[in-house]
mmCIF file of C-alpha atoms in Angstrom:
data_model
loop_
_atom_site.group_PDB
_atom_site.id
_atom_site.type_symbol
_atom_site.label_atom_id
_atom_site.label_comp_id
_atom_site.label_asym_id
_atom_site.label_seq_id
_atom_site.Cartn_x
_atom_site.Cartn_y
_atom_site.Cartn_z
ATOM 1 C CA ASP V 226 -131.507 26.588 -26.227
ATOM 2 C CA SER V 227 -130.264 24.736 -23.139
ATOM 3 C CA GLY V 228 -126.605 25.078 -24.038
ATOM 4 C CA VAL V 229 -126.151 21.294 -24.168
ATOM 5 C CA THR V 230 -125.236 20.032 -27.625
ATOM 6 C CA GLN V 231 -125.772 16.493 -28.801
ATOM 7 C CA THR V 232 -124.620 15.023 -32.091
ATOM 8 C CA PRO V 233 -125.814 13.513 -34.268
ATOM 9 C CA LYS V 234 -129.519 14.326 -34.029
ATOM 10 C CA HIS V 235 -130.511 11.184 -35.895
ATOM 11 C CA LEU V 236 -128.717 7.910 -36.439
ATOM 12 C CA ILE V 237 -129.854 4.856 -38.354
ATOM 13 C CA THR V 238 -127.747 1.739 -38.140
ATOM 14 C CA ALA V 239 -127.994 -2.018 -38.497
ATOM 15 C CA THR V 240 -128.143 -4.645 -35.803
ATOM 16 C CA GLY V 241 -124.753 -5.740 -34.545
ATOM 17 C CA GLN V 242 -123.136 -2.405 -35.278
ATOM 18 C CA ARG V 243 -121.461 0.064 -32.903
ATOM 19 C CA VAL V 244 -122.219 3.769 -32.644
ATOM 20 C CA THR V 245 -120.931 6.715 -30.646
ATOM 21 C CA LEU V 246 -123.122 9.522 -29.397
ATOM 22 C CA ARG V 247 -121.519 12.782 -28.410
ATOM 23 C CA CYS V 248 -122.485 15.387 -25.848
ATOM 24 C CA SER V 249 -121.016 18.809 -25.129
ATOM 25 C CA PRO V 250 -122.224 20.141 -21.774
ATOM 26 C CA ARG V 251 -123.022 23.739 -20.952
ATOM 27 C CA SER V 252 -119.999 25.908 -20.392
ATOM 28 C CA GLY V 253 -118.865 25.468 -16.793
ATOM 29 C CA ASP V 254 -120.898 22.329 -16.093
ATOM 30 C CA LEU V 255 -118.822 19.480 -14.729
ATOM 31 C CA SER V 256 -121.521 16.815 -14.505
ATOM 32 C CA VAL V 257 -122.849 14.909 -17.494
ATOM 33 C CA TYR V 258 -125.743 12.463 -17.311
ATOM 34 C CA TRP V 259 -126.999 10.081 -19.997
ATOM 35 C CA TYR V 260 -130.618 8.973 -20.252
ATOM 36 C CA GLN V 261 -132.453 6.635 -22.592
ATOM 37 C CA GLN V 262 -136.065 7.372 -23.523
ATOM 38 C CA SER V 263 -138.122 4.596 -25.069
ATOM 39 C CA LEU V 264 -141.841 4.012 -25.393
ATOM 40 C CA ASP V 265 -141.903 0.985 -23.123
ATOM 41 C CA GLN V 266 -139.325 2.001 -20.490
ATOM 42 C CA GLY V 267 -139.799 5.760 -20.381
ATOM 43 C CA LEU V 268 -136.824 7.866 -19.280
ATOM 44 C CA GLN V 269 -134.137 5.678 -17.787
ATOM 45 C CA PHE V 270 -130.961 6.970 -16.177
ATOM 46 C CA LEU V 271 -127.901 5.318 -17.687
ATOM 47 C CA ILE V 272 -124.745 6.836 -16.249
ATOM 48 C CA HIS V 273 -123.305 9.952 -14.585
ATOM 49 C CA TYR V 274 -119.855 11.447 -14.962
ATOM 50 C CA TYR V 275 -118.407 14.265 -12.931
ATOM 51 C CA ASN V 276 -115.214 15.990 -14.039
ATOM 52 C CA GLY V 277 -114.018 12.941 -15.918
ATOM 53 C CA GLU V 278 -114.886 10.327 -13.316
ATOM 54 C CA GLU V 279 -117.787 7.914 -13.334
ATOM 55 C CA ARG V 280 -120.076 8.696 -10.385
ATOM 56 C CA ALA V 281 -123.102 6.506 -10.745
ATOM 57 C CA LYS V 282 -124.524 3.831 -12.978
ATOM 58 C CA GLY V 283 -128.160 3.199 -13.628
ATOM 59 C CA ASN V 284 -129.795 0.753 -15.981
ATOM 60 C CA ILE V 285 -126.922 0.660 -18.415
ATOM 61 C CA LEU V 286 -126.285 -2.510 -20.378
ATOM 62 C CA GLU V 287 -122.816 -4.059 -20.480
ATOM 63 C CA ARG V 288 -122.801 -3.436 -24.246
ATOM 64 C CA PHE V 289 -122.941 0.280 -23.507
ATOM 65 C CA SER V 290 -120.122 2.393 -22.147
ATOM 66 C CA ALA V 291 -119.373 6.053 -21.684
ATOM 67 C CA GLN V 292 -116.545 8.381 -20.897
ATOM 68 C CA GLN V 293 -115.976 12.039 -20.167
ATOM 69 C CA PHE V 294 -112.918 13.674 -21.634
ATOM 70 C CA PRO V 295 -110.649 16.386 -20.157
ATOM 71 C CA ASP V 296 -112.540 19.056 -22.112
ATOM 72 C CA LEU V 297 -115.682 17.722 -20.348
ATOM 73 C CA HIS V 298 -117.474 16.494 -23.439
ATOM 74 C CA SER V 299 -118.836 12.993 -23.135
ATOM 75 C CA GLU V 300 -119.404 10.080 -25.458
ATOM 76 C CA LEU V 301 -121.806 7.192 -25.105
ATOM 77 C CA ASN V 302 -120.736 4.073 -26.967
ATOM 78 C CA LEU V 303 -123.349 1.506 -27.900
ATOM 79 C CA SER V 304 -122.149 -1.795 -29.340
ATOM 80 C CA SER V 305 -123.643 -5.031 -30.664
ATOM 81 C CA LEU V 306 -126.800 -3.066 -31.286
ATOM 82 C CA GLU V 307 -130.178 -4.748 -31.102
ATOM 83 C CA LEU V 308 -133.565 -3.634 -32.372
ATOM 84 C CA GLY V 309 -134.583 -2.907 -28.791
ATOM 85 C CA ASP V 310 -131.856 -0.307 -28.441
ATOM 86 C CA SER V 311 -133.814 2.013 -30.717
ATOM 87 C CA ALA V 312 -134.604 5.007 -28.537
ATOM 88 C CA LEU V 313 -133.979 8.663 -27.901
ATOM 89 C CA TYR V 314 -130.750 9.183 -25.969
ATOM 90 C CA PHE V 315 -130.482 12.349 -23.925
ATOM 91 C CA CYS V 316 -127.516 13.978 -22.369
ATOM 92 C CA ALA V 317 -127.909 16.441 -19.515
ATOM 93 C CA SER V 318 -125.404 18.575 -17.701
ATOM 94 C CA SER V 319 -125.277 20.430 -14.431
ATOM 95 C CA VAL V 320 -122.846 22.334 -12.313
ATOM 96 C CA ALA V 321 -123.529 19.976 -9.423
ATOM 97 C CA PRO V 322 -120.616 18.658 -7.526
ATOM 98 C CA ARG V 323 -121.252 15.282 -6.041
ATOM 99 C CA GLY V 324 -124.149 15.305 -3.616
ATOM 100 C CA ALA V 325 -125.559 18.696 -4.536
ATOM 101 C CA SER V 326 -128.717 17.230 -5.941
ATOM 102 C CA GLY V 327 -130.818 20.334 -5.979
ATOM 103 C CA THR V 328 -129.093 21.938 -8.917
ATOM 104 C CA GLU V 329 -130.877 21.980 -12.227
ATOM 105 C CA ALA V 330 -129.936 19.584 -14.997
ATOM 106 C CA PHE V 331 -130.085 21.019 -18.511
ATOM 107 C CA PHE V 332 -130.987 18.614 -21.282
ATOM 108 C CA GLY V 333 -129.837 18.443 -24.860
ATOM 109 C CA GLN V 334 -132.275 17.767 -27.685
ATOM 110 C CA GLY V 335 -131.291 14.139 -27.872
ATOM 111 C CA THR V 336 -130.036 11.682 -30.450
ATOM 112 C CA ARG V 337 -132.688 9.495 -32.013
ATOM 113 C CA LEU V 338 -131.180 6.082 -32.661
ATOM 114 C CA THR V 339 -132.951 3.678 -34.983
ATOM 115 C CA VAL V 340 -131.601 0.159 -35.255
ATOM 116 C CA VAL V 341 -132.830 -1.738 -38.309
ATOM 117 C CA ALA Q 279 -134.432 3.825 -3.694
ATOM 118 C CA GLN Q 280 -136.695 6.512 -5.029
ATOM 119 C CA SER Q 281 -139.526 6.069 -7.482
ATOM 120 C CA VAL Q 282 -142.102 8.297 -9.160
ATOM 121 C CA THR Q 283 -145.652 7.513 -10.225
ATOM 122 C CA GLN Q 284 -147.533 9.756 -12.588
ATOM 123 C CA LEU Q 285 -151.106 8.687 -12.212
ATOM 124 C CA ASP Q 286 -152.411 9.769 -15.606
ATOM 125 C CA SER Q 287 -150.735 8.855 -18.864
ATOM 126 C CA GLN Q 288 -152.939 11.231 -20.866
ATOM 127 C CA VAL Q 289 -154.926 14.294 -19.864
ATOM 128 C CA PRO Q 290 -157.186 15.970 -22.434
ATOM 129 C CA VAL Q 291 -158.464 19.418 -21.536
ATOM 130 C CA PHE Q 292 -160.096 22.361 -23.274
ATOM 131 C CA GLU Q 293 -158.293 25.641 -23.744
ATOM 132 C CA GLU Q 294 -158.611 28.061 -20.800
ATOM 133 C CA ALA Q 295 -159.674 25.274 -18.448
ATOM 134 C CA PRO Q 296 -157.643 24.483 -15.324
ATOM 135 C CA VAL Q 297 -155.480 21.375 -15.227
ATOM 136 C CA GLU Q 298 -153.784 19.239 -12.599
ATOM 137 C CA LEU Q 299 -151.163 16.633 -13.435
ATOM 138 C CA ARG Q 300 -150.623 14.229 -10.590
ATOM 139 C CA CYS Q 301 -147.314 12.929 -9.288
ATOM 140 C CA ASN Q 302 -146.573 10.738 -6.294
ATOM 141 C CA TYR Q 303 -143.131 9.744 -5.160
ATOM 142 C CA SER Q 304 -141.649 7.118 -2.926
ATOM 143 C CA SER Q 305 -138.537 7.690 -0.873
ATOM 144 C CA SER Q 306 -137.219 6.906 2.578
ATOM 145 C CA VAL Q 307 -135.011 10.007 2.608
ATOM 146 C CA SER Q 308 -135.550 13.673 1.948
ATOM 147 C CA VAL Q 309 -135.919 14.459 -1.718
ATOM 148 C CA TYR Q 310 -135.799 17.159 -4.317
ATOM 149 C CA LEU Q 311 -138.649 17.225 -6.820
ATOM 150 C CA PHE Q 312 -138.856 18.531 -10.358
ATOM 151 C CA TRP Q 313 -141.302 18.931 -13.207
ATOM 152 C CA TYR Q 314 -139.956 18.910 -16.749
ATOM 153 C CA VAL Q 315 -141.814 19.541 -20.014
ATOM 154 C CA GLN Q 316 -141.002 17.956 -23.346
ATOM 155 C CA TYR Q 317 -142.437 19.517 -26.485
ATOM 156 C CA PRO Q 318 -142.558 17.360 -29.634
ATOM 157 C CA ASN Q 319 -139.085 16.591 -30.988
ATOM 158 C CA GLN Q 320 -137.450 18.607 -28.220
ATOM 159 C CA GLY Q 321 -135.374 17.939 -25.146
ATOM 160 C CA LEU Q 322 -136.627 18.368 -21.612
ATOM 161 C CA GLN Q 323 -137.063 21.811 -20.132
ATOM 162 C CA LEU Q 324 -137.339 22.493 -16.424
ATOM 163 C CA LEU Q 325 -140.718 23.923 -15.377
ATOM 164 C CA LEU Q 326 -140.107 24.158 -11.660
ATOM 165 C CA LYS Q 327 -138.400 22.502 -8.736
ATOM 166 C CA TYR Q 328 -138.874 21.981 -5.027
ATOM 167 C CA LEU Q 329 -135.728 21.944 -2.932
ATOM 168 C CA SER Q 330 -136.873 23.176 0.477
ATOM 169 C CA GLY Q 331 -138.895 25.937 2.099
ATOM 170 C CA SER Q 332 -142.319 26.959 0.836
ATOM 171 C CA THR Q 333 -144.327 23.997 -0.314
ATOM 172 C CA LEU Q 334 -145.953 25.988 -3.123
ATOM 173 C CA VAL Q 335 -143.534 26.382 -5.980
ATOM 174 C CA LYS Q 336 -144.099 28.641 -8.955
ATOM 175 C CA GLY Q 337 -142.502 27.922 -12.291
ATOM 176 C CA ILE Q 338 -142.414 29.135 -15.833
ATOM 177 C CA ASN Q 339 -145.389 29.522 -18.171
ATOM 178 C CA GLY Q 340 -147.838 30.000 -15.288
ATOM 179 C CA PHE Q 341 -147.382 26.538 -13.789
ATOM 180 C CA GLU Q 342 -147.160 25.844 -10.088
ATOM 181 C CA ALA Q 343 -146.812 22.739 -7.937
ATOM 182 C CA GLU Q 344 -147.434 21.919 -4.318
ATOM 183 C CA PHE Q 345 -145.203 19.622 -2.296
ATOM 184 C CA ASN Q 346 -147.169 17.524 0.181
ATOM 185 C CA LYS Q 347 -144.861 15.475 2.347
ATOM 186 C CA SER Q 348 -147.596 13.583 4.198
ATOM 187 C CA GLN Q 349 -149.165 12.457 0.941
ATOM 188 C CA THR Q 350 -145.801 12.157 -0.856
ATOM 189 C CA SER Q 351 -147.210 14.129 -3.743
ATOM 190 C CA PHE Q 352 -146.036 16.921 -6.004
ATOM 191 C CA HIS Q 353 -148.966 17.751 -8.279
ATOM 192 C CA LEU Q 354 -148.578 20.260 -11.101
ATOM 193 C CA ARG Q 355 -151.319 22.823 -11.741
ATOM 194 C CA LYS Q 356 -152.189 25.597 -14.114
ATOM 195 C CA PRO Q 357 -155.353 27.681 -13.715
ATOM 196 C CA SER Q 358 -155.890 28.273 -17.435
ATOM 197 C CA VAL Q 359 -154.149 26.297 -20.163
ATOM 198 C CA HIS Q 360 -153.286 27.314 -23.700
ATOM 199 C CA ILE Q 361 -152.958 25.312 -26.881
ATOM 200 C CA SER Q 362 -149.206 25.839 -26.622
ATOM 201 C CA ASP Q 363 -149.128 23.858 -23.358
ATOM 202 C CA THR Q 364 -149.720 20.669 -25.326
ATOM 203 C CA ALA Q 365 -146.695 18.572 -24.466
ATOM 204 C CA GLU Q 366 -145.529 15.697 -22.306
ATOM 205 C CA TYR Q 367 -144.812 16.462 -18.672
ATOM 206 C CA PHE Q 368 -142.416 14.505 -16.491
ATOM 207 C CA CYS Q 369 -142.158 14.475 -12.740
ATOM 208 C CA ALA Q 370 -138.727 13.593 -11.356
ATOM 209 C CA VAL Q 371 -137.123 12.983 -7.980
ATOM 210 C CA THR Q 372 -133.589 12.960 -6.724
ATOM 211 C CA SER Q 373 -131.792 12.952 -3.433
ATOM 212 C CA ASN Q 374 -128.399 13.494 -1.895
ATOM 213 C CA TYR Q 375 -128.655 10.060 -0.361
ATOM 214 C CA GLY Q 376 -128.961 6.502 -1.440
ATOM 215 C CA GLY Q 377 -128.466 5.145 -4.885
ATOM 216 C CA SER Q 378 -129.592 8.120 -6.898
ATOM 217 C CA GLN Q 379 -126.775 10.418 -5.758
ATOM 218 C CA GLY Q 380 -128.160 13.370 -7.600
ATOM 219 C CA ASN Q 381 -129.448 11.530 -10.634
ATOM 220 C CA LEU Q 382 -132.992 12.195 -11.702
ATOM 221 C CA ILE Q 383 -135.511 9.376 -11.471
ATOM 222 C CA PHE Q 384 -138.398 10.110 -13.812
ATOM 223 C CA GLY Q 385 -142.030 9.137 -13.900
ATOM 224 C CA LYS Q 386 -143.533 7.675 -17.071
ATOM 225 C CA GLY Q 387 -144.844 11.039 -18.189
ATOM 226 C CA THR Q 388 -148.265 12.603 -18.726
ATOM 227 C CA LYS Q 389 -149.319 13.767 -22.169
ATOM 228 C CA LEU Q 390 -151.325 16.945 -21.889
ATOM 229 C CA SER Q 391 -153.514 17.630 -24.892
ATOM 230 C CA VAL Q 392 -155.175 21.035 -24.993
ATOM 231 C CA LYS Q 393 -158.137 21.286 -27.357
ATOM 232 C CA PRO Q 394 -159.625 24.503 -28.735
#
């Protein structure tokens, strides 16, 4: 158990809908990262939050957004869903303050999103 | 920007045989390197990491990796594999500099299949 909790584990929804994925980081971790894993794209970095502030954006679509709340949990919002958004979405957390890249990131078990 | 190439998408091997999973990276700045393992329907678990110092890094489950700066490689090895090592293995790179700012950039993964 990594200590990172993601809910729900599975989500099936229709095209055009909006969903919210939730992540609770390990106790004491201030950084939260979101990744998308799909068969064709592999593991893609989406976005990074540190202590409530957005720090970096990767290959995140405009239809997707995220936030980190004062209690440090994070939510990834996916809207106007398309079939191609079906993927495994991972959250990871680390202690790392900005720039301390050597610290380990701990991954949750992911949310499997299926868009039908 | 950093990038990672895992040269083999699938590696079949017999139990108790040695294995090497290859990883090459590209970066114009100094990097940190990681190997993660993903068992079926699980999140990613850190096997080992190279931050600095000795180029031979030992990790969990008997795995080790060697950082070779001149060849920009970070190959993962195990002298004798077990059935339980069957999983997908991801090489990842990050840096304190440039666009990644601590975010992990992953390779496409190598599926290790250990046969009895």
